[in-house]
PDB file of C-alpha atoms in Angstrom:
ATOM      1  CA  MET A  35     208.704 -73.077  -3.016  1.00  0.00           C
ATOM      2  CA  THR A  36     212.159 -73.366  -4.583  1.00  0.00           C
ATOM      3  CA  GLN A  37     213.395 -71.229  -7.449  1.00  0.00           C
ATOM      4  CA  ASP A  38     213.123 -74.295  -9.700  1.00  0.00           C
ATOM      5  CA  GLU A  39     209.438 -74.625  -8.871  1.00  0.00           C
ATOM      6  CA  MET A  40     208.421 -70.990  -9.141  1.00  0.00           C
ATOM      7  CA  ASP A  41     207.334 -71.342 -12.699  1.00  0.00           C
ATOM      8  CA  ALA A  42     204.701 -74.120 -12.646  1.00  0.00           C
ATOM      9  CA  GLY A  43     202.528 -73.233 -15.608  1.00  0.00           C
ATOM     10  CA  VAL A  44     205.276 -71.582 -17.640  1.00  0.00           C
ATOM     11  CA  GLY A  45     205.710 -73.926 -20.546  1.00  0.00           C
ATOM     12  CA  THR A  46     206.546 -74.906 -24.035  1.00  0.00           C
ATOM     13  CA  GLU A  47     204.479 -75.948 -27.018  1.00  0.00           C
ATOM     14  CA  GLU A  48     202.322 -78.637 -25.400  1.00  0.00           C
ATOM     15  CA  GLY A  49     201.342 -76.154 -22.725  1.00  0.00           C
ATOM     16  CA  ALA A  50     200.612 -73.467 -25.300  1.00  0.00           C
ATOM     17  CA  GLU A  51     198.207 -75.796 -27.080  1.00  0.00           C
ATOM     18  CA  ARG A  52     196.571 -76.711 -23.794  1.00  0.00           C
ATOM     19  CA  SER A  53     196.024 -73.081 -22.930  1.00  0.00           C
ATOM     20  CA  ALA A  54     194.620 -72.359 -26.382  1.00  0.00           C
ATOM     21  CA  GLY A  55     192.126 -75.124 -25.743  1.00  0.00           C
ATOM     22  CA  GLU A  56     191.138 -73.639 -22.389  1.00  0.00           C
ATOM     23  CA  ARG A  57     190.610 -70.271 -24.063  1.00  0.00           C
ATOM     24  CA  SER A  58     188.472 -71.907 -26.719  1.00  0.00           C
ATOM     25  CA  GLU A  59     186.303 -73.764 -24.248  1.00  0.00           C
ATOM     26  CA  GLY A  60     185.834 -70.608 -22.167  1.00  0.00           C
ATOM     27  CA  ARG A  61     185.381 -68.468 -25.290  1.00  0.00           C
ATOM     28  CA  SER A  62     187.593 -65.775 -23.791  1.00  0.00           C
ATOM     29  CA  GLU A  63     188.867 -63.116 -26.179  1.00  0.00           C
ATOM     30  CA  ASN A  64     192.280 -61.710 -27.001  1.00  0.00           C
ATOM     31  CA  GLY A  65     191.697 -58.245 -25.547  1.00  0.00           C
ATOM     32  CA  VAL A  66     194.620 -56.647 -27.365  1.00  0.00           C
ATOM     33  CA  ALA A  67     193.458 -58.009 -30.730  1.00  0.00           C
ATOM     34  CA  VAL A  68     189.903 -56.824 -30.065  1.00  0.00           C
ATOM     35  CA  ALA A  69     191.118 -53.316 -29.187  1.00  0.00           C
ATOM     36  CA  PHE A  70     193.330 -53.211 -32.276  1.00  0.00           C
ATOM     37  CA  GLY A  71     190.415 -54.390 -34.430  1.00  0.00           C
ATOM     38  CA  ARG A  72     188.146 -51.633 -33.187  1.00  0.00           C
ATOM     39  CA  GLN A  73     190.825 -49.059 -33.843  1.00  0.00           C
ATOM     40  CA  LEU A  74     191.400 -50.466 -37.314  1.00  0.00           C
ATOM     41  CA  LYS A  75     187.690 -50.340 -38.200  1.00  0.00           C
ATOM     42  CA  LEU A  76     187.340 -46.749 -36.958  1.00  0.00           C
ATOM     43  CA  LEU A  77     190.272 -45.651 -39.107  1.00  0.00           C
ATOM     44  CA  ARG A  78     189.003 -47.563 -42.168  1.00  0.00           C
ATOM     45  CA  VAL A  79     185.519 -46.049 -41.866  1.00  0.00           C
ATOM     46  CA  ARG A  80     187.034 -42.610 -41.353  1.00  0.00           C
ATOM     47  CA  ALA A  81     188.968 -43.087 -44.589  1.00  0.00           C
ATOM     48  CA  GLY A  82     185.730 -43.935 -46.398  1.00  0.00           C
ATOM     49  CA  LEU A  83     186.867 -47.437 -47.421  1.00  0.00           C
ATOM     50  CA  ASP A  84     184.856 -50.622 -47.337  1.00  0.00           C
ATOM     51  CA  ARG A  85     186.596 -53.874 -46.478  1.00  0.00           C
ATOM     52  CA  VAL A  86     186.956 -54.969 -50.086  1.00  0.00           C
ATOM     53  CA  GLU A  87     188.640 -51.751 -51.236  1.00  0.00           C
ATOM     54  CA  PHE A  88     190.803 -51.513 -48.135  1.00  0.00           C
ATOM     55  CA  GLY A  89     191.788 -55.138 -48.571  1.00  0.00           C
ATOM     56  CA  LYS A  90     192.900 -54.499 -52.157  1.00  0.00           C
ATOM     57  CA  ARG A  91     195.086 -51.602 -51.016  1.00  0.00           C
ATOM     58  CA  VAL A  92     196.868 -53.652 -48.342  1.00  0.00           C
ATOM     59  CA  GLY A  93     196.909 -56.937 -50.235  1.00  0.00           C
ATOM     60  CA  TYR A  94     194.491 -58.893 -48.032  1.00  0.00           C
ATOM     61  CA  ALA A  95     191.063 -60.438 -48.629  1.00  0.00           C
ATOM     62  CA  ALA A  96     188.035 -58.720 -47.165  1.00  0.00           C
ATOM     63  CA  GLN A  97     187.438 -61.813 -45.049  1.00  0.00           C
ATOM     64  CA  SER A  98     190.878 -61.416 -43.467  1.00  0.00           C
ATOM     65  CA  VAL A  99     190.207 -57.741 -42.800  1.00  0.00           C
ATOM     66  CA  ALA A 100     186.952 -58.708 -41.072  1.00  0.00           C
ATOM     67  CA  SER A 101     188.784 -61.226 -38.898  1.00  0.00           C
ATOM     68  CA  PHE A 102     191.313 -58.603 -37.852  1.00  0.00           C
ATOM     69  CA  GLU A 103     188.631 -56.014 -37.086  1.00  0.00           C
ATOM     70  CA  GLN A 104     186.638 -58.500 -35.022  1.00  0.00           C
ATOM     71  CA  GLY A 105     189.722 -59.511 -33.013  1.00  0.00           C
ATOM     72  CA  ARG A 106     189.447 -63.137 -34.129  1.00  0.00           C
ATOM     73  CA  ARG A 107     192.903 -63.156 -35.684  1.00  0.00           C
ATOM     74  CA  VAL A 108     196.142 -61.341 -34.875  1.00  0.00           C
ATOM     75  CA  PRO A 109     197.361 -59.551 -38.029  1.00  0.00           C
ATOM     76  CA  GLN A 110     200.831 -60.036 -39.440  1.00  0.00           C
ATOM     77  CA  PRO A 111     203.376 -57.239 -38.851  1.00  0.00           C
ATOM     78  CA  GLU A 112     203.384 -56.469 -42.614  1.00  0.00           C
ATOM     79  CA  PHE A 113     199.629 -55.901 -42.548  1.00  0.00           C
ATOM     80  CA  ILE A 114     199.945 -53.507 -39.626  1.00  0.00           C
ATOM     81  CA  ASP A 115     202.624 -51.474 -41.407  1.00  0.00           C
ATOM     82  CA  LYS A 116     200.610 -51.274 -44.647  1.00  0.00           C
ATOM     83  CA  ALA A 117     197.350 -50.465 -42.853  1.00  0.00           C
ATOM     84  CA  ASP A 118     198.990 -47.682 -40.913  1.00  0.00           C
ATOM     85  CA  ARG A 119     200.214 -46.085 -44.130  1.00  0.00           C
ATOM     86  CA  VAL A 120     197.020 -46.618 -46.152  1.00  0.00           C
ATOM     87  CA  LEU A 121     194.814 -45.243 -43.395  1.00  0.00           C
ATOM     88  CA  ASP A 122     197.193 -42.389 -42.577  1.00  0.00           C
ATOM     89  CA  ALA A 123     197.131 -43.535 -38.941  1.00  0.00           C
ATOM     90  CA  GLY A 124     200.332 -41.688 -38.047  1.00  0.00           C
ATOM     91  CA  GLY A 125     201.848 -44.681 -36.281  1.00  0.00           C
ATOM     92  CA  LEU A 126     198.765 -45.413 -34.148  1.00  0.00           C
ATOM     93  CA  LEU A 127     198.480 -48.977 -35.452  1.00  0.00           C
ATOM     94  CA  VAL A 128     202.242 -49.598 -35.570  1.00  0.00           C
ATOM     95  CA  ALA A 129     202.477 -48.641 -31.914  1.00  0.00           C
ATOM     96  CA  LEU A 130     200.414 -51.712 -31.051  1.00  0.00           C
ATOM     97  CA  LYS A 131     202.527 -54.142 -33.078  1.00  0.00           C
ATOM     98  CA  GLU A 132     204.743 -55.406 -30.254  1.00  0.00           C
ATOM     99  CA  GLU A 133     201.861 -55.878 -27.853  1.00  0.00           C
ATOM    100  CA  LEU A 134     199.887 -57.695 -30.566  1.00  0.00           C
ATOM    101  CA  ALA A 135     202.810 -60.063 -31.130  1.00  0.00           C
ATOM    102  CA  ARG A 136     202.922 -60.906 -27.409  1.00  0.00           C
ATOM    103  CA  SER A 137     199.160 -61.398 -27.298  1.00  0.00           C
ATOM    104  CA  GLN A 138     199.390 -64.326 -29.736  1.00  0.00           C
ATOM    105  CA  TYR A 139     200.585 -66.514 -26.894  1.00  0.00           C
ATOM    106  CA  PRO A 140     198.783 -67.675 -23.745  1.00  0.00           C
ATOM    107  CA  ALA A 141     199.605 -65.400 -20.822  1.00  0.00           C
ATOM    108  CA  PHE A 142     201.879 -67.943 -19.141  1.00  0.00           C
ATOM    109  CA  PHE A 143     203.762 -68.566 -22.381  1.00  0.00           C
ATOM    110  CA  ARG A 144     204.648 -64.971 -23.170  1.00  0.00           C
ATOM    111  CA  ASP A 145     207.789 -64.876 -21.027  1.00  0.00           C
ATOM    112  CA  MET A 146     208.915 -68.133 -22.583  1.00  0.00           C
ATOM    113  CA  ALA A 147     208.315 -66.782 -26.096  1.00  0.00           C
ATOM    114  CA  GLY A 148     210.312 -63.671 -25.253  1.00  0.00           C
ATOM    115  CA  LEU A 149     213.220 -65.696 -23.883  1.00  0.00           C
ATOM    116  CA  GLU A 150     213.212 -67.910 -26.935  1.00  0.00           C
ATOM    117  CA  ALA A 151     213.099 -64.986 -29.352  1.00  0.00           C
ATOM    118  CA  GLY A 152     216.089 -63.332 -27.678  1.00  0.00           C
ATOM    119  CA  ALA A 153     218.153 -66.432 -26.991  1.00  0.00           C
ATOM    120  CA  ILE A 154     221.720 -66.722 -28.229  1.00  0.00           C
ATOM    121  CA  ALA A 155     221.426 -70.515 -28.212  1.00  0.00           C
ATOM    122  CA  LEU A 156     218.686 -73.118 -27.966  1.00  0.00           C
ATOM    123  CA  SER A 157     218.971 -76.856 -27.362  1.00  0.00           C
ATOM    124  CA  VAL A 158     215.686 -78.679 -28.004  1.00  0.00           C
ATOM    125  CA  TYR A 159     214.838 -82.347 -27.470  1.00  0.00           C
ATOM    126  CA  GLY A 160     211.677 -83.469 -29.250  1.00  0.00           C
ATOM    127  CA  VAL A 161     209.870 -86.680 -28.364  1.00  0.00           C
ATOM    128  CA  TYR A 162     206.201 -86.534 -29.355  1.00  0.00           C
ATOM    129  CA  ALA A 163     206.119 -84.240 -32.390  1.00  0.00           C
ATOM    130  CA  ILE A 164     208.431 -82.120 -34.506  1.00  0.00           C
ATOM    131  CA  PRO A 165     209.512 -79.133 -32.370  1.00  0.00           C
ATOM    132  CA  GLY A 166     207.455 -76.016 -33.117  1.00  0.00           C
ATOM    133  CA  LEU A 167     210.412 -74.024 -34.423  1.00  0.00           C
ATOM    134  CA  LEU A 168     210.808 -76.625 -37.190  1.00  0.00           C
ATOM    135  CA  GLN A 169     207.161 -77.169 -38.081  1.00  0.00           C
ATOM    136  CA  THR A 170     205.631 -76.378 -41.454  1.00  0.00           C
ATOM    137  CA  THR A 171     202.317 -74.523 -41.557  1.00  0.00           C
ATOM    138  CA  GLU A 172     200.477 -77.702 -42.537  1.00  0.00           C
ATOM    139  CA  TYR A 173     202.086 -79.808 -39.817  1.00  0.00           C
ATOM    140  CA  ALA A 174     201.456 -77.181 -37.148  1.00  0.00           C
ATOM    141  CA  ARG A 175     197.814 -76.852 -38.176  1.00  0.00           C
ATOM    142  CA  ALA A 176     197.408 -80.635 -37.961  1.00  0.00           C
ATOM    143  CA  VAL A 177     198.872 -80.618 -34.445  1.00  0.00           C
ATOM    144  CA  PHE A 178     196.337 -78.028 -33.283  1.00  0.00           C
ATOM    145  CA  GLN A 179     193.471 -79.790 -35.079  1.00  0.00           C
ATOM    146  CA  MET A 180     194.219 -83.002 -33.208  1.00  0.00           C
ATOM    147  CA  ARG A 181     193.909 -81.303 -29.827  1.00  0.00           C
ATOM    148  CA  ARG A 182     191.299 -82.919 -27.585  1.00  0.00           C
ATOM    149  CA  PRO A 183     188.919 -81.475 -26.473  1.00  0.00           C
ATOM    150  CA  LEU A 184     188.620 -79.933 -29.941  1.00  0.00           C
ATOM    151  CA  LEU A 185     189.712 -76.372 -30.518  1.00  0.00           C
ATOM    152  CA  ASP A 186     187.432 -74.053 -32.464  1.00  0.00           C
ATOM    153  CA  ASP A 187     188.681 -72.552 -35.711  1.00  0.00           C
ATOM    154  CA  ASP A 188     189.622 -69.212 -34.162  1.00  0.00           C
ATOM    155  CA  ALA A 189     191.681 -70.895 -31.450  1.00  0.00           C
ATOM    156  CA  ILE A 190     193.482 -72.967 -34.088  1.00  0.00           C
ATOM    157  CA  GLU A 191     194.299 -69.848 -36.124  1.00  0.00           C
ATOM    158  CA  ARG A 192     195.566 -68.003 -33.045  1.00  0.00           C
ATOM    159  CA  GLY A 193     197.762 -70.917 -32.071  1.00  0.00           C
ATOM    160  CA  LEU A 194     199.043 -71.344 -35.591  1.00  0.00           C
ATOM    161  CA  SER A 195     199.832 -67.652 -35.975  1.00  0.00           C
ATOM    162  CA  GLY A 196     201.780 -67.611 -32.713  1.00  0.00           C
ATOM    163  CA  ARG A 197     203.725 -70.750 -33.553  1.00  0.00           C
ATOM    164  CA  LEU A 198     204.785 -69.538 -36.990  1.00  0.00           C
ATOM    165  CA  ALA A 199     205.718 -66.117 -35.609  1.00  0.00           C
ATOM    166  CA  ARG A 200     208.299 -67.814 -33.400  1.00  0.00           C
ATOM    167  CA  GLN A 201     210.154 -68.947 -36.502  1.00  0.00           C
ATOM    168  CA  ALA A 202     211.312 -65.381 -37.083  1.00  0.00           C
ATOM    169  CA  ILE A 203     214.263 -66.521 -34.968  1.00  0.00           C
ATOM    170  CA  TYR A 204     215.864 -67.809 -38.176  1.00  0.00           C
ATOM    171  CA  ASP A 205     216.067 -64.280 -39.556  1.00  0.00           C
ATOM    172  CA  ARG A 206     217.763 -62.807 -36.498  1.00  0.00           C
ATOM    173  CA  GLN A 207     221.221 -61.285 -36.687  1.00  0.00           C
ATOM    174  CA  PRO A 208     223.496 -62.284 -35.121  1.00  0.00           C
ATOM    175  CA  ALA A 209     222.090 -65.752 -35.704  1.00  0.00           C
ATOM    176  CA  PRO A 210     221.519 -67.845 -32.577  1.00  0.00           C
ATOM    177  CA  LEU A 211     222.985 -71.348 -32.361  1.00  0.00           C
ATOM    178  CA  LEU A 212     220.139 -73.875 -32.603  1.00  0.00           C
ATOM    179  CA  SER A 213     220.433 -77.558 -31.802  1.00  0.00           C
ATOM    180  CA  PHE A 214     217.564 -80.069 -32.192  1.00  0.00           C
ATOM    181  CA  ILE A 215     217.504 -83.751 -31.270  1.00  0.00           C
ATOM    182  CA  ILE A 216     214.423 -85.599 -32.471  1.00  0.00           C
ATOM    183  CA  ASP A 217     213.455 -89.213 -31.801  1.00  0.00           C
ATOM    184  CA  GLU A 218     213.187 -91.317 -34.953  1.00  0.00           C
ATOM    185  CA  GLU A 219     209.586 -92.301 -34.199  1.00  0.00           C
ATOM    186  CA  VAL A 220     208.593 -88.635 -34.462  1.00  0.00           C
ATOM    187  CA  LEU A 221     209.851 -88.594 -38.055  1.00  0.00           C
ATOM    188  CA  ARG A 222     207.709 -91.615 -38.874  1.00  0.00           C
ATOM    189  CA  ARG A 223     204.517 -90.415 -37.175  1.00  0.00           C
ATOM    190  CA  PRO A 224     202.236 -89.219 -40.045  1.00  0.00           C
ATOM    191  CA  ILE A 225     200.640 -86.274 -38.233  1.00  0.00           C
ATOM    192  CA  GLY A 226     198.321 -84.654 -40.775  1.00  0.00           C
ATOM    193  CA  GLY A 227     198.838 -87.484 -43.260  1.00  0.00           C
ATOM    194  CA  GLN A 228     201.714 -88.734 -45.402  1.00  0.00           C
ATOM    195  CA  ALA A 229     201.782 -85.640 -47.657  1.00  0.00           C
ATOM    196  CA  VAL A 230     202.083 -83.308 -44.648  1.00  0.00           C
ATOM    197  CA  LEU A 231     204.823 -85.490 -43.159  1.00  0.00           C
ATOM    198  CA  PHE A 232     206.664 -85.502 -46.496  1.00  0.00           C
ATOM    199  CA  GLY A 233     206.675 -81.690 -46.562  1.00  0.00           C
ATOM    200  CA  GLN A 234     207.780 -81.609 -42.952  1.00  0.00           C
ATOM    201  CA  LEU A 235     210.758 -83.886 -43.600  1.00  0.00           C
ATOM    202  CA  GLU A 236     211.759 -81.709 -46.527  1.00  0.00           C
ATOM    203  CA  GLN A 237     211.662 -78.674 -44.242  1.00  0.00           C
ATOM    204  CA  LEU A 238     213.910 -80.444 -41.731  1.00  0.00           C
ATOM    205  CA  LEU A 239     216.505 -80.879 -44.463  1.00  0.00           C
ATOM    206  CA  LEU A 240     216.259 -77.227 -45.540  1.00  0.00           C
ATOM    207  CA  ILE A 241     216.520 -75.790 -42.052  1.00  0.00           C
ATOM    208  CA  GLY A 242     219.264 -78.258 -41.206  1.00  0.00           C
ATOM    209  CA  GLN A 243     221.401 -76.743 -43.965  1.00  0.00           C
ATOM    210  CA  LYS A 244     221.620 -73.412 -42.135  1.00  0.00           C
ATOM    211  CA  ARG A 245     225.071 -72.872 -40.692  1.00  0.00           C
ATOM    212  CA  ASN A 246     223.707 -72.051 -37.233  1.00  0.00           C
ATOM    213  CA  VAL A 247     221.383 -75.044 -37.042  1.00  0.00           C
ATOM    214  CA  GLU A 248     222.087 -78.694 -36.175  1.00  0.00           C
ATOM    215  CA  VAL A 249     219.355 -81.339 -36.465  1.00  0.00           C
ATOM    216  CA  GLN A 250     220.130 -84.787 -35.055  1.00  0.00           C
ATOM    217  CA  VAL A 251     218.050 -87.962 -35.070  1.00  0.00           C
ATOM    218  CA  MET A 252     217.967 -90.364 -32.096  1.00  0.00           C
ATOM    219  CA  PRO A 253     217.516 -93.787 -33.710  1.00  0.00           C
ATOM    220  CA  THR A 254     214.912 -96.109 -32.261  1.00  0.00           C
ATOM    221  CA  GLY A 255     217.425 -98.953 -32.368  1.00  0.00           C
ATOM    222  CA  ARG A 256     219.799 -97.321 -29.867  1.00  0.00           C
ATOM    223  CA  GLU A 257     220.216 -99.504 -26.774  1.00  0.00           C
ATOM    224  CA  ASP A 258     221.402 -96.513 -24.738  1.00  0.00           C
ATOM    225  CA  HIS A 259     219.240 -93.429 -24.295  1.00  0.00           C
ATOM    226  CA  GLY A 260     220.091 -90.753 -21.732  1.00  0.00           C
ATOM    227  CA  ALA A 261     216.798 -88.793 -21.789  1.00  0.00           C
ATOM    228  CA  LEU A 262     213.826 -91.088 -21.394  1.00  0.00           C
ATOM    229  CA  GLY A 263     212.212 -88.614 -18.994  1.00  0.00           C
ATOM    230  CA  GLY A 264     210.598 -86.579 -21.767  1.00  0.00           C
ATOM    231  CA  PRO A 265     211.159 -83.468 -23.905  1.00  0.00           C
ATOM    232  CA  PHE A 266     212.973 -80.365 -22.666  1.00  0.00           C
ATOM    233  CA  THR A 267     214.607 -77.172 -23.917  1.00  0.00           C
ATOM    234  CA  LEU A 268     217.724 -75.357 -22.784  1.00  0.00           C
ATOM    235  CA  ILE A 269     217.894 -71.602 -23.434  1.00  0.00           C
ATOM    236  CA  ASP A 270     221.046 -69.475 -23.295  1.00  0.00           C
ATOM    237  CA  THR A 271     220.297 -65.802 -22.746  1.00  0.00           C
ATOM    238  CA  VAL A 272     222.363 -62.778 -23.744  1.00  0.00           C
ATOM    239  CA  GLN A 273     222.978 -62.199 -20.002  1.00  0.00           C
ATOM    240  CA  GLY A 274     224.872 -65.488 -19.857  1.00  0.00           C
ATOM    241  CA  GLN A 275     222.141 -67.376 -17.993  1.00  0.00           C
ATOM    242  CA  ARG A 276     220.974 -70.830 -18.943  1.00  0.00           C
ATOM    243  CA  ILE A 277     217.333 -71.694 -18.334  1.00  0.00           C
ATOM    244  CA  ALA A 278     215.642 -75.077 -18.732  1.00  0.00           C
ATOM    245  CA  TYR A 279     212.056 -75.908 -19.732  1.00  0.00           C
ATOM    246  CA  THR A 280     210.323 -79.254 -19.338  1.00  0.00           C
ATOM    247  CA  GLU A 281     206.844 -80.469 -19.968  1.00  0.00           C
ATOM    248  CA  ALA A 282     204.796 -83.615 -19.473  1.00  0.00           C
ATOM    249  CA  GLN A 283     201.082 -84.395 -19.433  1.00  0.00           C
ATOM    250  CA  GLY A 284     199.653 -80.977 -18.778  1.00  0.00           C
ATOM    251  CA  ASP A 285     202.481 -79.725 -16.549  1.00  0.00           C
ATOM    252  CA  SER A 286     205.207 -77.415 -17.850  1.00  0.00           C
ATOM    253  CA  ARG A 287     207.929 -75.708 -15.830  1.00  0.00           C
ATOM    254  CA  MET A 288     210.851 -73.332 -16.110  1.00  0.00           C
ATOM    255  CA  TYR A 289     213.987 -74.053 -14.107  1.00  0.00           C
ATOM    256  CA  THR A 290     216.695 -71.531 -13.273  1.00  0.00           C
ATOM    257  CA  GLY A 291     218.328 -73.297 -10.321  1.00  0.00           C
ATOM    258  CA  GLN A 292     221.799 -74.631 -11.096  1.00  0.00           C
ATOM    259  CA  ALA A 293     221.160 -78.174  -9.867  1.00  0.00           C
ATOM    260  CA  LYS A 294     218.254 -78.901 -12.223  1.00  0.00           C
ATOM    261  CA  VAL A 295     219.708 -77.019 -15.134  1.00  0.00           C
ATOM    262  CA  ARG A 296     223.019 -78.904 -14.867  1.00  0.00           C
ATOM    263  CA  GLN A 297     221.159 -82.189 -14.728  1.00  0.00           C
ATOM    264  CA  LEU A 298     219.373 -81.428 -17.990  1.00  0.00           C
ATOM    265  CA  GLU A 299     222.579 -80.067 -19.523  1.00  0.00           C
ATOM    266  CA  ALA A 300     224.224 -83.406 -18.792  1.00  0.00           C
ATOM    267  CA  ARG A 301     221.301 -85.282 -20.327  1.00  0.00           C
ATOM    268  CA  TYR A 302     221.425 -83.216 -23.483  1.00  0.00           C
ATOM    269  CA  GLY A 303     225.153 -83.754 -23.822  1.00  0.00           C
ATOM    270  CA  ILE A 304     224.689 -87.503 -23.463  1.00  0.00           C
ATOM    271  CA  ILE A 305     221.906 -87.842 -26.027  1.00  0.00           C
ATOM    272  CA  ARG A 306     223.766 -85.567 -28.381  1.00  0.00           C
ATOM    273  CA  SER A 307     226.598 -88.077 -28.362  1.00  0.00           C
ATOM    274  CA  GLN A 308     224.203 -91.030 -28.680  1.00  0.00           C
ATOM    275  CA  ALA A 309     222.247 -89.580 -31.608  1.00  0.00           C
ATOM    276  CA  LEU A 310     223.280 -89.630 -35.256  1.00  0.00           C
ATOM    277  CA  THR A 311     225.569 -86.781 -36.278  1.00  0.00           C
ATOM    278  CA  PRO A 312     223.959 -83.882 -38.213  1.00  0.00           C
ATOM    279  CA  ARG A 313     225.285 -85.290 -41.514  1.00  0.00           C
ATOM    280  CA  GLU A 314     224.140 -88.817 -40.697  1.00  0.00           C
ATOM    281  CA  SER A 315     220.770 -87.409 -39.629  1.00  0.00           C
ATOM    282  CA  SER A 316     220.381 -85.569 -42.927  1.00  0.00           C
ATOM    283  CA  GLU A 317     221.102 -88.785 -44.811  1.00  0.00           C
ATOM    284  CA  PHE A 318     218.600 -90.620 -42.591  1.00  0.00           C
ATOM    285  CA  VAL A 319     215.855 -88.097 -43.362  1.00  0.00           C
ATOM    286  CA  GLN A 320     216.648 -88.299 -47.085  1.00  0.00           C
ATOM    287  CA  LYS A 321     216.267 -92.070 -46.830  1.00  0.00           C
ATOM    288  CA  LEU A 322     212.877 -91.654 -45.130  1.00  0.00           C
ATOM    289  CA  LEU A 323     211.776 -89.335 -47.920  1.00  0.00           C
ATOM    290  CA  GLY A 324     212.743 -91.999 -50.433  1.00  0.00           C
ATOM    291  CA  GLU A 325     210.436 -94.438 -48.666  1.00  0.00           C
ATOM    292  CA  LYS A 326     207.394 -92.119 -48.888  1.00  0.00           C
TER     293      LYS A 326
END
């Protein structure tokens, strides 16, 4: 097996959704979340608080507290910090925060998520749906809800939580350079309905205004298109390495070999020149919004 092929199964968003579905159908649990939940409940009971009172003190509904304690949802970092203080846990809960964050993703996706979170630059080509780093909560939820076979509610919430957590990349300092090229048809596909798509297009405009982000649209009317082979992502690491990810129909791979990476680099450079410029793309999205 070549270095380029070592990663079969390491993937991007399509693969993450697929794995979430497999977890759902097998009803396997997130062991880290279950362990955290048991620890949380023990500390809450020790403090003499019921879920309603504890929820008021940390700013969460009792139903959410129950989900965390039962390991059905991974809690947000803010919740963990507040719970640790309120329950006088002495850092016991905070110590699990990093492992909980990793546990939001399918096992094969965790390395990918880590690379993405620490990247100094990302180049993403989106073909079927808005790339996950750009998705609104409503759009992302609709993507998971459309998964077939159907995901159960817990699997949808786990997938949604993990996807939105990845968007912390926009708050990183120094800010990574982020480039997105999205096919026009993706911007017209009403995933979740017209209202959800409208909100998603507005988010594209907002994120595209960030100085470190470029969003470009590949018009459907272009006669030349250098990347008809499907979506892919290029990741630049702090170590100076460039890694490529591709995915198609249930198969996702990571490439580190120079030959494959250079091939995808060339493709991205070509479609970047064929697509609308960032300013033209912004005007195009504004025009789409006017049509809604």
